[in-house]
PDB file of C-alpha atoms in Angstrom:
ATOM      1  CA  MET A   1     -58.836 -55.362 114.251  1.00 39.00           C
ATOM      2  CA  GLY A   2     -59.005 -55.009 118.001  1.00 39.00           C
ATOM      3  CA  GLN A   3     -61.641 -52.561 119.166  1.00 36.00           C
ATOM      4  CA  LYS A   4     -60.666 -53.172 122.793  1.00 37.00           C
ATOM      5  CA  SER A   5     -56.957 -52.698 122.088  1.00 38.00           C
ATOM      6  CA  LEU A   6     -56.904 -49.081 123.286  1.00 37.00           C
ATOM      7  CA  ARG A   7     -56.369 -50.468 126.792  1.00 44.00           C
ATOM      8  CA  LEU A   8     -52.768 -50.888 125.679  1.00 44.00           C
ATOM      9  CA  HIS A   9     -52.140 -47.157 125.926  1.00 42.00           C
ATOM     10  CA  VAL A  10     -51.908 -47.316 129.712  1.00 41.00           C
ATOM     11  CA  CYS A  11     -48.528 -49.095 129.448  1.00 43.00           C
ATOM     12  CA  LEU A  12     -46.824 -45.714 129.096  1.00 44.00           C
ATOM     13  CA  ARG A  13     -46.029 -44.439 132.582  1.00 48.00           C
ATOM     14  CA  PRO A  14     -44.207 -41.276 133.696  1.00 52.00           C
ATOM     15  CA  TYR A  15     -41.111 -41.408 135.875  1.00 54.00           C
ATOM     16  CA  ASP A  16     -39.606 -38.745 138.096  1.00 57.00           C
ATOM     17  CA  GLU A  17     -36.035 -37.400 138.016  1.00 61.00           C
ATOM     18  CA  GLU A  18     -34.815 -40.336 140.112  1.00 57.00           C
ATOM     19  CA  GLY A  19     -36.243 -42.832 137.666  1.00 54.00           C
ATOM     20  CA  LYS A  20     -39.104 -43.844 139.951  1.00 52.00           C
ATOM     21  CA  ALA A  21     -42.645 -44.287 138.764  1.00 48.00           C
ATOM     22  CA  GLY A  22     -44.444 -40.980 138.982  1.00 49.00           C
ATOM     23  CA  SER A  23     -48.033 -39.816 138.959  1.00 57.00           C
ATOM     24  CA  GLY A  24     -50.434 -38.412 136.413  1.00 62.00           C
ATOM     25  CA  ASN A  25     -51.378 -39.808 133.029  1.00 70.00           C
ATOM     26  CA  TRP A  26     -49.337 -40.085 129.889  1.00 73.00           C
ATOM     27  CA  TYR A  27     -50.929 -41.494 126.766  1.00 78.00           C
ATOM     28  CA  GLY A  28     -49.498 -43.251 123.757  1.00 83.00           C
ATOM     29  CA  ILE A  29     -51.360 -44.518 120.719  1.00 88.00           C
ATOM     30  CA  PRO A  30     -50.465 -48.092 119.649  1.00 90.00           C
ATOM     31  CA  ASN A  31     -50.623 -49.161 116.029  1.00 90.00           C
ATOM     32  CA  VAL A  32     -49.282 -52.727 116.184  1.00 93.00           C
ATOM     33  CA  GLY A  33     -49.345 -55.472 118.776  1.00 94.00           C
ATOM     34  CA  GLU A  34     -47.159 -58.230 120.194  1.00 95.00           C
ATOM     35  CA  TYR A  35     -47.767 -61.474 122.005  1.00 96.00           C
ATOM     36  CA  VAL A  36     -45.583 -64.340 123.141  1.00 97.00           C
ATOM     37  CA  TYR A  37     -46.164 -67.938 122.152  1.00 97.00           C
ATOM     38  CA  PHE A  38     -44.282 -71.168 121.432  1.00 98.00           C
ATOM     39  CA  TYR A  39     -43.058 -72.037 117.958  1.00 98.00           C
ATOM     40  CA  TYR A  40     -42.852 -75.813 117.655  1.00 98.00           C
ATOM     41  CA  ASN A  41     -41.350 -78.390 115.333  1.00 98.00           C
ATOM     42  CA  LYS A  42     -44.196 -80.606 114.118  1.00 98.00           C
ATOM     43  CA  ALA A  43     -41.904 -83.495 113.144  1.00 98.00           C
ATOM     44  CA  LYS A  44     -40.342 -83.616 116.611  1.00 98.00           C
ATOM     45  CA  PHE A  45     -43.776 -83.599 118.207  1.00 98.00           C
ATOM     46  CA  ALA A  46     -44.879 -86.474 115.978  1.00 98.00           C
ATOM     47  CA  LYS A  47     -41.688 -88.431 116.663  1.00 97.00           C
ATOM     48  CA  ALA A  48     -42.306 -88.085 120.401  1.00 98.00           C
ATOM     49  CA  GLY A  49     -45.889 -89.317 120.028  1.00 98.00           C
ATOM     50  CA  ILE A  50     -47.517 -85.938 120.648  1.00 98.00           C
ATOM     51  CA  THR A  51     -50.595 -86.058 118.451  1.00 95.00           C
ATOM     52  CA  GLU A  52     -52.303 -82.848 119.562  1.00 96.00           C
ATOM     53  CA  VAL A  53     -51.224 -79.391 120.659  1.00 96.00           C
ATOM     54  CA  PRO A  54     -51.372 -79.246 124.494  1.00 97.00           C
ATOM     55  CA  THR A  55     -54.506 -77.640 125.910  1.00 96.00           C
ATOM     56  CA  ASP A  56     -53.445 -76.999 129.521  1.00 97.00           C
ATOM     57  CA  LEU A  57     -50.307 -76.905 131.644  1.00 97.00           C
ATOM     58  CA  ALA A  58     -50.601 -80.578 132.621  1.00 97.00           C
ATOM     59  CA  SER A  59     -50.745 -81.764 129.011  1.00 98.00           C
ATOM     60  CA  PHE A  60     -47.961 -79.325 128.131  1.00 98.00           C
ATOM     61  CA  GLU A  61     -45.703 -80.858 130.762  1.00 98.00           C
ATOM     62  CA  SER A  62     -46.696 -84.334 129.555  1.00 98.00           C
ATOM     63  CA  ALA A  63     -45.684 -83.317 126.029  1.00 98.00           C
ATOM     64  CA  MET A  64     -42.318 -82.086 127.258  1.00 98.00           C
ATOM     65  CA  ASP A  65     -41.778 -85.366 129.111  1.00 98.00           C
ATOM     66  CA  LYS A  66     -42.410 -87.187 125.841  1.00 98.00           C
ATOM     67  CA  LEU A  67     -39.942 -84.963 124.010  1.00 98.00           C
ATOM     68  CA  LYS A  68     -37.308 -85.682 126.660  1.00 98.00           C
ATOM     69  CA  ALA A  69     -37.983 -89.427 126.435  1.00 98.00           C
ATOM     70  CA  ALA A  70     -37.440 -89.159 122.678  1.00 98.00           C
ATOM     71  CA  GLY A  71     -34.030 -87.570 123.287  1.00 97.00           C
ATOM     72  CA  GLU A  72     -35.106 -84.023 122.514  1.00 98.00           C
ATOM     73  CA  VAL A  73     -34.631 -80.760 124.415  1.00 98.00           C
ATOM     74  CA  PRO A  74     -38.229 -79.565 124.787  1.00 98.00           C
ATOM     75  CA  ILE A  75     -37.640 -75.778 124.821  1.00 98.00           C
ATOM     76  CA  SER A  76     -34.782 -73.832 123.263  1.00 98.00           C
ATOM     77  CA  SER A  77     -34.046 -71.117 125.804  1.00 97.00           C
ATOM     78  CA  SER A  78     -31.416 -68.644 126.982  1.00 96.00           C
ATOM     79  CA  ALA A  79     -30.363 -66.952 130.220  1.00 95.00           C
ATOM     80  CA  SER A  80     -27.549 -64.564 129.342  1.00 93.00           C
ATOM     81  CA  THR A  81     -27.659 -61.520 131.603  1.00 89.00           C
ATOM     82  CA  SER A  82     -27.676 -59.169 128.595  1.00 86.00           C
ATOM     83  CA  GLN A  83     -29.547 -61.003 125.813  1.00 90.00           C
ATOM     84  CA  GLY A  84     -31.098 -64.039 127.480  1.00 89.00           C
ATOM     85  CA  PHE A  85     -34.743 -63.086 127.230  1.00 93.00           C
ATOM     86  CA  ASN A  86     -36.211 -66.572 126.751  1.00 96.00           C
ATOM     87  CA  GLN A  87     -36.058 -67.692 130.368  1.00 97.00           C
ATOM     88  CA  MET A  88     -37.579 -64.418 131.544  1.00 97.00           C
ATOM     89  CA  TRP A  89     -40.435 -64.865 129.089  1.00 97.00           C
ATOM     90  CA  VAL A  90     -40.996 -68.487 130.114  1.00 98.00           C
ATOM     91  CA  TRP A  91     -41.062 -67.460 133.779  1.00 98.00           C
ATOM     92  CA  TYR A  92     -43.475 -64.567 133.281  1.00 98.00           C
ATOM     93  CA  SER A  93     -45.659 -66.631 130.957  1.00 98.00           C
ATOM     94  CA  LEU A  94     -46.028 -69.194 133.742  1.00 98.00           C
ATOM     95  CA  VAL A  95     -46.967 -66.474 136.216  1.00 98.00           C
ATOM     96  CA  SER A  96     -49.426 -65.008 133.704  1.00 98.00           C
ATOM     97  CA  ALA A  97     -50.921 -68.435 133.056  1.00 98.00           C
ATOM     98  CA  GLU A  98     -52.293 -68.594 136.593  1.00 97.00           C
ATOM     99  CA  ALA A  99     -52.721 -64.887 137.356  1.00 98.00           C
ATOM    100  CA  SER A 100     -55.882 -62.834 137.609  1.00 97.00           C
ATOM    101  CA  ARG A 101     -56.279 -59.522 135.815  1.00 97.00           C
ATOM    102  CA  LYS A 102     -55.995 -57.763 139.190  1.00 97.00           C
ATOM    103  CA  GLU A 103     -52.752 -59.530 140.134  1.00 97.00           C
ATOM    104  CA  ILE A 104     -51.095 -58.349 136.931  1.00 97.00           C
ATOM    105  CA  ASP A 105     -52.585 -54.850 136.986  1.00 95.00           C
ATOM    106  CA  ASP A 106     -51.539 -54.303 140.615  1.00 96.00           C
ATOM    107  CA  PHE A 107     -48.000 -55.268 139.626  1.00 97.00           C
ATOM    108  CA  MET A 108     -47.860 -53.458 136.300  1.00 94.00           C
ATOM    109  CA  PHE A 109     -49.577 -50.200 137.247  1.00 90.00           C
ATOM    110  CA  ILE A 110     -48.420 -50.096 140.879  1.00 91.00           C
ATOM    111  CA  GLN A 111     -51.874 -50.164 142.380  1.00 91.00           C
ATOM    112  CA  ASP A 112     -52.540 -52.361 145.429  1.00 94.00           C
ATOM    113  CA  LYS A 113     -49.574 -53.934 147.221  1.00 96.00           C
ATOM    114  CA  VAL A 114     -48.043 -56.928 145.455  1.00 97.00           C
ATOM    115  CA  VAL A 115     -46.982 -59.890 147.620  1.00 98.00           C
ATOM    116  CA  PHE A 116     -44.732 -62.055 145.479  1.00 98.00           C
ATOM    117  CA  GLN A 117     -44.675 -64.954 147.933  1.00 98.00           C
ATOM    118  CA  SER A 118     -48.349 -65.602 147.184  1.00 98.00           C
ATOM    119  CA  GLY A 119     -50.819 -66.347 144.421  1.00 98.00           C
ATOM    120  CA  ALA A 120     -49.731 -66.768 140.821  1.00 98.00           C
ATOM    121  CA  TRP A 121     -46.331 -65.201 141.514  1.00 98.00           C
ATOM    122  CA  LYS A 122     -45.467 -67.993 143.914  1.00 98.00           C
ATOM    123  CA  SER A 123     -47.067 -70.885 142.026  1.00 98.00           C
ATOM    124  CA  GLY A 124     -45.791 -69.719 138.627  1.00 98.00           C
ATOM    125  CA  THR A 125     -42.230 -69.236 139.888  1.00 98.00           C
ATOM    126  CA  GLU A 126     -42.256 -72.597 141.640  1.00 98.00           C
ATOM    127  CA  ARG A 127     -43.444 -74.233 138.423  1.00 98.00           C
ATOM    128  CA  PHE A 128     -40.646 -72.434 136.582  1.00 98.00           C
ATOM    129  CA  GLN A 129     -38.108 -73.910 139.023  1.00 98.00           C
ATOM    130  CA  LYS A 130     -39.672 -77.329 138.459  1.00 98.00           C
ATOM    131  CA  TRP A 131     -39.233 -76.903 134.695  1.00 98.00           C
ATOM    132  CA  ILE A 132     -35.564 -76.039 135.249  1.00 97.00           C
ATOM    133  CA  ASP A 133     -35.084 -79.062 137.503  1.00 97.00           C
ATOM    134  CA  GLN A 134     -36.832 -81.305 134.969  1.00 97.00           C
ATOM    135  CA  GLY A 135     -34.517 -80.101 132.226  1.00 97.00           C
ATOM    136  CA  TYR A 136     -37.349 -78.832 130.052  1.00 98.00           C
ATOM    137  CA  MET A 137     -35.188 -75.934 128.842  1.00 97.00           C
ATOM    138  CA  GLY A 138     -31.962 -77.910 128.663  1.00 94.00           C
ATOM    139  CA  ASP A 139     -28.910 -76.865 130.656  1.00 90.00           C
ATOM    140  CA  GLN A 140     -25.924 -74.506 130.427  1.00 87.00           C
ATOM    141  CA  LEU A 141     -28.251 -71.639 129.550  1.00 90.00           C
ATOM    142  CA  GLY A 142     -26.335 -68.974 131.452  1.00 87.00           C
ATOM    143  CA  GLY A 143     -24.228 -67.858 128.512  1.00 87.00           C
ATOM    144  CA  LEU A 144     -26.818 -68.267 125.770  1.00 94.00           C
ATOM    145  CA  SER A 145     -28.466 -65.281 124.055  1.00 95.00           C
ATOM    146  CA  PHE A 146     -31.902 -65.268 122.467  1.00 95.00           C
ATOM    147  CA  GLU A 147     -30.170 -65.375 119.073  1.00 96.00           C
ATOM    148  CA  GLN A 148     -28.406 -68.605 120.005  1.00 97.00           C
ATOM    149  CA  ALA A 149     -31.682 -70.029 121.292  1.00 97.00           C
ATOM    150  CA  THR A 150     -33.306 -69.151 117.974  1.00 97.00           C
ATOM    151  CA  VAL A 151     -30.493 -70.733 115.976  1.00 97.00           C
ATOM    152  CA  ASN A 152     -30.720 -73.880 118.094  1.00 97.00           C
ATOM    153  CA  PHE A 153     -34.421 -74.155 117.289  1.00 98.00           C
ATOM    154  CA  LEU A 154     -33.851 -73.523 113.585  1.00 98.00           C
ATOM    155  CA  SER A 155     -31.054 -76.129 113.670  1.00 98.00           C
ATOM    156  CA  GLU A 156     -33.573 -78.634 115.068  1.00 98.00           C
ATOM    157  CA  LYS A 157     -31.776 -78.977 118.394  1.00 97.00           C
ATOM    158  CA  ALA A 158     -34.980 -78.396 120.366  1.00 98.00           C
ATOM    159  CA  GLY A 159     -38.698 -78.939 119.974  1.00 98.00           C
ATOM    160  CA  MET A 160     -39.922 -75.424 120.772  1.00 98.00           C
ATOM    161  CA  LEU A 161     -38.883 -71.789 120.963  1.00 98.00           C
ATOM    162  CA  PRO A 162     -40.638 -69.164 123.129  1.00 97.00           C
ATOM    163  CA  TRP A 163     -40.749 -65.809 121.360  1.00 96.00           C
ATOM    164  CA  ASN A 164     -43.196 -63.287 119.991  1.00 94.00           C
ATOM    165  CA  ASN A 165     -44.426 -62.428 116.505  1.00 93.00           C
ATOM    166  CA  GLY A 166     -41.230 -60.475 115.899  1.00 91.00           C
ATOM    167  CA  MET A 167     -39.637 -63.804 114.975  1.00 94.00           C
ATOM    168  CA  PHE A 168     -42.507 -64.904 112.715  1.00 94.00           C
ATOM    169  CA  ALA A 169     -41.016 -63.812 109.384  1.00 93.00           C
ATOM    170  CA  ARG A 170     -37.598 -65.245 110.227  1.00 95.00           C
ATOM    171  CA  ILE A 171     -38.933 -68.627 111.325  1.00 96.00           C
ATOM    172  CA  ARG A 172     -40.992 -68.749 108.168  1.00 94.00           C
ATOM    173  CA  LYS A 173     -37.991 -67.914 106.001  1.00 95.00           C
ATOM    174  CA  ASP A 174     -35.283 -69.989 107.687  1.00 97.00           C
ATOM    175  CA  ALA A 175     -37.011 -73.065 109.123  1.00 98.00           C
ATOM    176  CA  SER A 176     -36.422 -76.130 106.935  1.00 97.00           C
ATOM    177  CA  PHE A 177     -39.123 -78.097 108.741  1.00 98.00           C
ATOM    178  CA  ASP A 178     -42.868 -77.911 109.231  1.00 97.00           C
ATOM    179  CA  TRP A 179     -43.754 -75.777 112.244  1.00 97.00           C
ATOM    180  CA  GLY A 180     -46.661 -74.235 114.073  1.00 97.00           C
ATOM    181  CA  PHE A 181     -47.300 -72.078 117.135  1.00 97.00           C
ATOM    182  CA  PHE A 182     -49.505 -71.926 120.223  1.00 97.00           C
ATOM    183  CA  ILE A 183     -49.856 -69.665 123.243  1.00 96.00           C
ATOM    184  CA  MET A 184     -49.201 -71.034 126.733  1.00 97.00           C
ATOM    185  CA  PRO A 185     -51.820 -73.811 127.018  1.00 96.00           C
ATOM    186  CA  GLY A 186     -54.663 -73.118 129.424  1.00 95.00           C
ATOM    187  CA  ALA A 187     -53.305 -69.704 130.364  1.00 97.00           C
ATOM    188  CA  LYS A 188     -55.592 -67.165 132.028  1.00 97.00           C
ATOM    189  CA  LEU A 189     -53.405 -64.339 130.717  1.00 98.00           C
ATOM    190  CA  SER A 190     -50.799 -64.226 127.958  1.00 96.00           C
ATOM    191  CA  MET A 191     -47.624 -62.211 127.782  1.00 96.00           C
ATOM    192  CA  GLY A 192     -47.785 -59.418 125.213  1.00 95.00           C
ATOM    193  CA  SER A 193     -48.440 -55.739 124.681  1.00 92.00           C
ATOM    194  CA  SER A 194     -48.411 -53.068 122.043  1.00 88.00           C
ATOM    195  CA  GLY A 195     -45.424 -53.010 119.740  1.00 82.00           C
ATOM    196  CA  HIS A 196     -45.206 -49.229 119.434  1.00 76.00           C
ATOM    197  CA  LEU A 197     -46.624 -46.297 121.360  1.00 84.00           C
ATOM    198  CA  TRP A 198     -46.689 -43.012 119.499  1.00 89.00           C
ATOM    199  CA  GLY A 199     -46.760 -39.981 121.790  1.00 87.00           C
ATOM    200  CA  VAL A 200     -46.596 -36.228 121.211  1.00 90.00           C
ATOM    201  CA  PRO A 201     -44.605 -34.173 123.751  1.00 86.00           C
ATOM    202  CA  ALA A 202     -46.535 -31.289 125.276  1.00 85.00           C
ATOM    203  CA  LYS A 203     -43.829 -28.840 124.171  1.00 88.00           C
ATOM    204  CA  SER A 204     -43.573 -30.164 120.625  1.00 91.00           C
ATOM    205  CA  LYS A 205     -43.386 -27.452 117.971  1.00 93.00           C
ATOM    206  CA  ASN A 206     -44.834 -29.755 115.310  1.00 94.00           C
ATOM    207  CA  LYS A 207     -47.862 -31.293 116.957  1.00 95.00           C
ATOM    208  CA  ASP A 208     -50.012 -31.255 113.844  1.00 95.00           C
ATOM    209  CA  LEU A 209     -47.309 -33.064 111.863  1.00 96.00           C
ATOM    210  CA  ALA A 210     -47.049 -35.656 114.631  1.00 94.00           C
ATOM    211  CA  TYR A 211     -50.809 -36.126 114.675  1.00 94.00           C
ATOM    212  CA  ASP A 212     -50.770 -36.606 110.906  1.00 95.00           C
ATOM    213  CA  TRP A 213     -48.075 -39.257 111.251  1.00 93.00           C
ATOM    214  CA  ILE A 214     -50.025 -41.176 113.884  1.00 93.00           C
ATOM    215  CA  GLU A 215     -53.173 -40.945 111.768  1.00 94.00           C
ATOM    216  CA  THR A 216     -51.251 -42.234 108.744  1.00 95.00           C
ATOM    217  CA  THR A 217     -49.958 -45.299 110.621  1.00 93.00           C
ATOM    218  CA  LEU A 218     -53.546 -46.038 111.698  1.00 93.00           C
ATOM    219  CA  SER A 219     -55.028 -45.568 108.229  1.00 95.00           C
ATOM    220  CA  PRO A 220     -56.726 -48.598 106.612  1.00 94.00           C
ATOM    221  CA  GLU A 221     -54.103 -48.679 103.863  1.00 95.00           C
ATOM    222  CA  VAL A 222     -51.138 -48.871 106.232  1.00 95.00           C
ATOM    223  CA  GLN A 223     -52.841 -51.108 108.792  1.00 95.00           C
ATOM    224  CA  ASN A 224     -53.936 -53.601 106.151  1.00 95.00           C
ATOM    225  CA  LEU A 225     -50.436 -53.701 104.672  1.00 94.00           C
ATOM    226  CA  ILE A 226     -49.005 -54.349 108.140  1.00 92.00           C
ATOM    227  CA  GLY A 227     -51.519 -57.164 108.547  1.00 93.00           C
ATOM    228  CA  GLN A 228     -50.531 -58.826 105.298  1.00 91.00           C
ATOM    229  CA  LYS A 229     -46.900 -58.783 106.452  1.00 88.00           C
ATOM    230  CA  GLY A 230     -47.719 -60.429 109.807  1.00 87.00           C
ATOM    231  CA  GLY A 231     -47.284 -57.249 111.837  1.00 90.00           C
ATOM    232  CA  LEU A 232     -50.428 -57.551 114.019  1.00 93.00           C
ATOM    233  CA  PRO A 233     -52.189 -54.261 113.206  1.00 91.00           C
ATOM    234  CA  LEU A 234     -54.705 -52.888 115.683  1.00 89.00           C
ATOM    235  CA  ALA A 235     -57.094 -51.160 113.275  1.00 89.00           C
ATOM    236  CA  GLY A 236     -57.041 -53.175 110.070  1.00 89.00           C
ATOM    237  CA  ASP A 237     -59.358 -55.589 108.301  1.00 93.00           C
ATOM    238  CA  ILE A 238     -58.375 -59.185 108.950  1.00 94.00           C
ATOM    239  CA  ASN A 239     -60.259 -60.296 105.845  1.00 93.00           C
ATOM    240  CA  VAL A 240     -57.635 -58.697 103.590  1.00 94.00           C
ATOM    241  CA  ILE A 241     -55.003 -61.149 104.887  1.00 94.00           C
ATOM    242  CA  SER A 242     -54.829 -63.867 102.250  1.00 93.00           C
ATOM    243  CA  ASP A 243     -52.083 -66.042 103.726  1.00 93.00           C
ATOM    244  CA  PRO A 244     -53.654 -68.635 106.094  1.00 94.00           C
ATOM    245  CA  LEU A 245     -50.739 -68.768 108.566  1.00 93.00           C
ATOM    246  CA  THR A 246     -50.480 -64.983 108.842  1.00 94.00           C
ATOM    247  CA  LYS A 247     -54.238 -64.781 109.279  1.00 95.00           C
ATOM    248  CA  GLU A 248     -54.122 -67.396 112.052  1.00 95.00           C
ATOM    249  CA  LEU A 249     -51.386 -65.388 113.806  1.00 94.00           C
ATOM    250  CA  THR A 250     -53.568 -62.287 113.744  1.00 94.00           C
ATOM    251  CA  GLU A 251     -56.772 -64.096 114.695  1.00 95.00           C
ATOM    252  CA  LYS A 252     -55.170 -65.529 117.831  1.00 94.00           C
ATOM    253  CA  PHE A 253     -53.837 -62.134 118.828  1.00 94.00           C
ATOM    254  CA  ASN A 254     -57.241 -60.531 118.290  1.00 93.00           C
ATOM    255  CA  GLN A 255     -58.801 -63.154 120.558  1.00 94.00           C
ATOM    256  CA  VAL A 256     -56.308 -62.366 123.321  1.00 94.00           C
ATOM    257  CA  VAL A 257     -56.928 -58.625 122.974  1.00 92.00           C
ATOM    258  CA  ALA A 258     -60.730 -58.999 122.872  1.00 92.00           C
ATOM    259  CA  ALA A 259     -60.617 -61.067 126.069  1.00 94.00           C
ATOM    260  CA  ASP A 260     -58.413 -58.446 127.785  1.00 94.00           C
ATOM    261  CA  THR A 261     -55.853 -61.110 128.679  1.00 96.00           C
ATOM    262  CA  LEU A 262     -52.575 -59.460 127.703  1.00 96.00           C
ATOM    263  CA  SER A 263     -50.215 -59.343 130.706  1.00 97.00           C
ATOM    264  CA  PHE A 264     -47.649 -56.953 129.156  1.00 95.00           C
ATOM    265  CA  TYR A 265     -43.881 -57.449 129.752  1.00 95.00           C
ATOM    266  CA  PRO A 266     -42.453 -57.981 133.250  1.00 95.00           C
ATOM    267  CA  ASP A 267     -39.745 -55.323 133.143  1.00 92.00           C
ATOM    268  CA  TYR A 268     -42.158 -52.388 132.644  1.00 90.00           C
ATOM    269  CA  PRO A 269     -42.969 -51.177 136.192  1.00 91.00           C
ATOM    270  CA  VAL A 270     -39.553 -50.375 137.686  1.00 90.00           C
ATOM    271  CA  PRO A 271     -36.424 -48.770 136.188  1.00 89.00           C
ATOM    272  CA  GLY A 272     -33.586 -51.291 136.059  1.00 92.00           C
ATOM    273  CA  PHE A 273     -36.023 -54.194 136.288  1.00 94.00           C
ATOM    274  CA  LEU A 274     -34.796 -55.825 133.061  1.00 94.00           C
ATOM    275  CA  ASP A 275     -31.221 -56.242 134.296  1.00 95.00           C
ATOM    276  CA  PHE A 276     -32.444 -57.365 137.708  1.00 96.00           C
ATOM    277  CA  ILE A 277     -34.758 -60.051 136.316  1.00 97.00           C
ATOM    278  CA  GLN A 278     -32.229 -61.346 133.796  1.00 95.00           C
ATOM    279  CA  ASN A 279     -29.550 -61.665 136.473  1.00 96.00           C
ATOM    280  CA  HIS A 280     -31.896 -63.750 138.587  1.00 97.00           C
ATOM    281  CA  MET A 281     -33.061 -65.795 135.616  1.00 97.00           C
ATOM    282  CA  GLN A 282     -29.451 -66.780 135.090  1.00 96.00           C
ATOM    283  CA  SER A 283     -29.039 -67.648 138.778  1.00 96.00           C
ATOM    284  CA  MET A 284     -32.166 -69.784 138.804  1.00 97.00           C
ATOM    285  CA  SER A 285     -31.231 -71.474 135.528  1.00 96.00           C
ATOM    286  CA  ASN A 286     -27.806 -72.322 136.934  1.00 95.00           C
ATOM    287  CA  LYS A 287     -29.558 -73.690 140.050  1.00 95.00           C
ATOM    288  CA  ASN A 288     -27.790 -71.169 142.248  1.00 96.00           C
ATOM    289  CA  GLU A 289     -31.052 -69.661 143.438  1.00 98.00           C
ATOM    290  CA  THR A 290     -34.420 -71.123 144.432  1.00 98.00           C
ATOM    291  CA  ALA A 291     -37.868 -69.828 143.563  1.00 98.00           C
ATOM    292  CA  SER A 292     -38.320 -68.600 147.126  1.00 98.00           C
ATOM    293  CA  GLN A 293     -35.013 -66.705 147.123  1.00 98.00           C
ATOM    294  CA  TYR A 294     -35.855 -65.078 143.816  1.00 98.00           C
ATOM    295  CA  LEU A 295     -39.293 -63.999 145.039  1.00 98.00           C
ATOM    296  CA  ASP A 296     -37.794 -62.435 148.157  1.00 98.00           C
ATOM    297  CA  ALA A 297     -35.281 -60.512 146.051  1.00 98.00           C
ATOM    298  CA  LEU A 298     -38.050 -59.522 143.652  1.00 98.00           C
ATOM    299  CA  GLN A 299     -40.120 -58.141 146.529  1.00 98.00           C
ATOM    300  CA  THR A 300     -37.243 -56.032 147.803  1.00 97.00           C
ATOM    301  CA  PHE A 301     -36.330 -54.617 144.394  1.00 97.00           C
ATOM    302  CA  TYR A 302     -39.930 -53.918 143.378  1.00 97.00           C
ATOM    303  CA  ASP A 303     -40.847 -52.268 146.683  1.00 96.00           C
ATOM    304  CA  LYS A 304     -37.790 -50.039 146.574  1.00 94.00           C
ATOM    305  CA  GLY A 305     -38.380 -49.082 142.949  1.00 91.00           C
ATOM    306  CA  THR A 306     -42.049 -48.226 143.426  1.00 89.00           C
ATOM    307  CA  LYS A 307     -41.793 -46.473 146.771  1.00 83.00           C
ATOM    308  CA  ASP A 308     -43.038 -42.896 146.649  1.00 55.00           C
TER     309      ASP A 308
END
């Protein structure tokens, strides 16, 4: 399904004994994909007078203002330090929306120096703080997990939920309302990556068996079955997907892959990055930290973690 998807293999990166990014090349073969988008409640959009899906960040913010005016929480989010992924994904999606391929690749693959107080890092983080100040994600997010954010969306307590295709089957099963989905409007890059990376250790005693397994997961039979279940296969035939919504999900992902606009996940480059980012997402969401303070802390942590 995505001939250009092999770029995803570079996500796998070796680390040394101290947990720092190392050198050399490791390769993993992906067989499914992921990307982050917004699930939305069509009835709430209609009630708020939103007649079309937003096409850029300005119209997205206008839509959220309309949801607020209608008494709705625009985005169901979470900022728990252990399971509050939503805020982190909103933040990084905003950075990705304005970032160039080079800005993300320098960050992700530790290439040229990254200056967080500049470019899309600065503008995206400042917009994220604006969204917090505007109440677009509600309040009291510090103790909420992604599960609670999901339940709040399914309980119709918010207009949207940021998540990836891993929630697709559940939303479809449990939502009692008409819903749709869209990626960050007007984004240059979109958050997402491969879902799995199969690798074979150099010292494996069963390399041929491992190769057979990887080949099986990439076979037309398995890939097409994954596609029919909404699993975003990377080597299947989209025409075998009969369900329109599942097909739309896969078509949009294929477009993102073909355009080389996946920005991966923000916690990849540095060991311990996930805990660090989530802690600061909670601080920002509680309004105990500004965008500028977060970016300074981010610079220090990233530089230390990537230093040779």
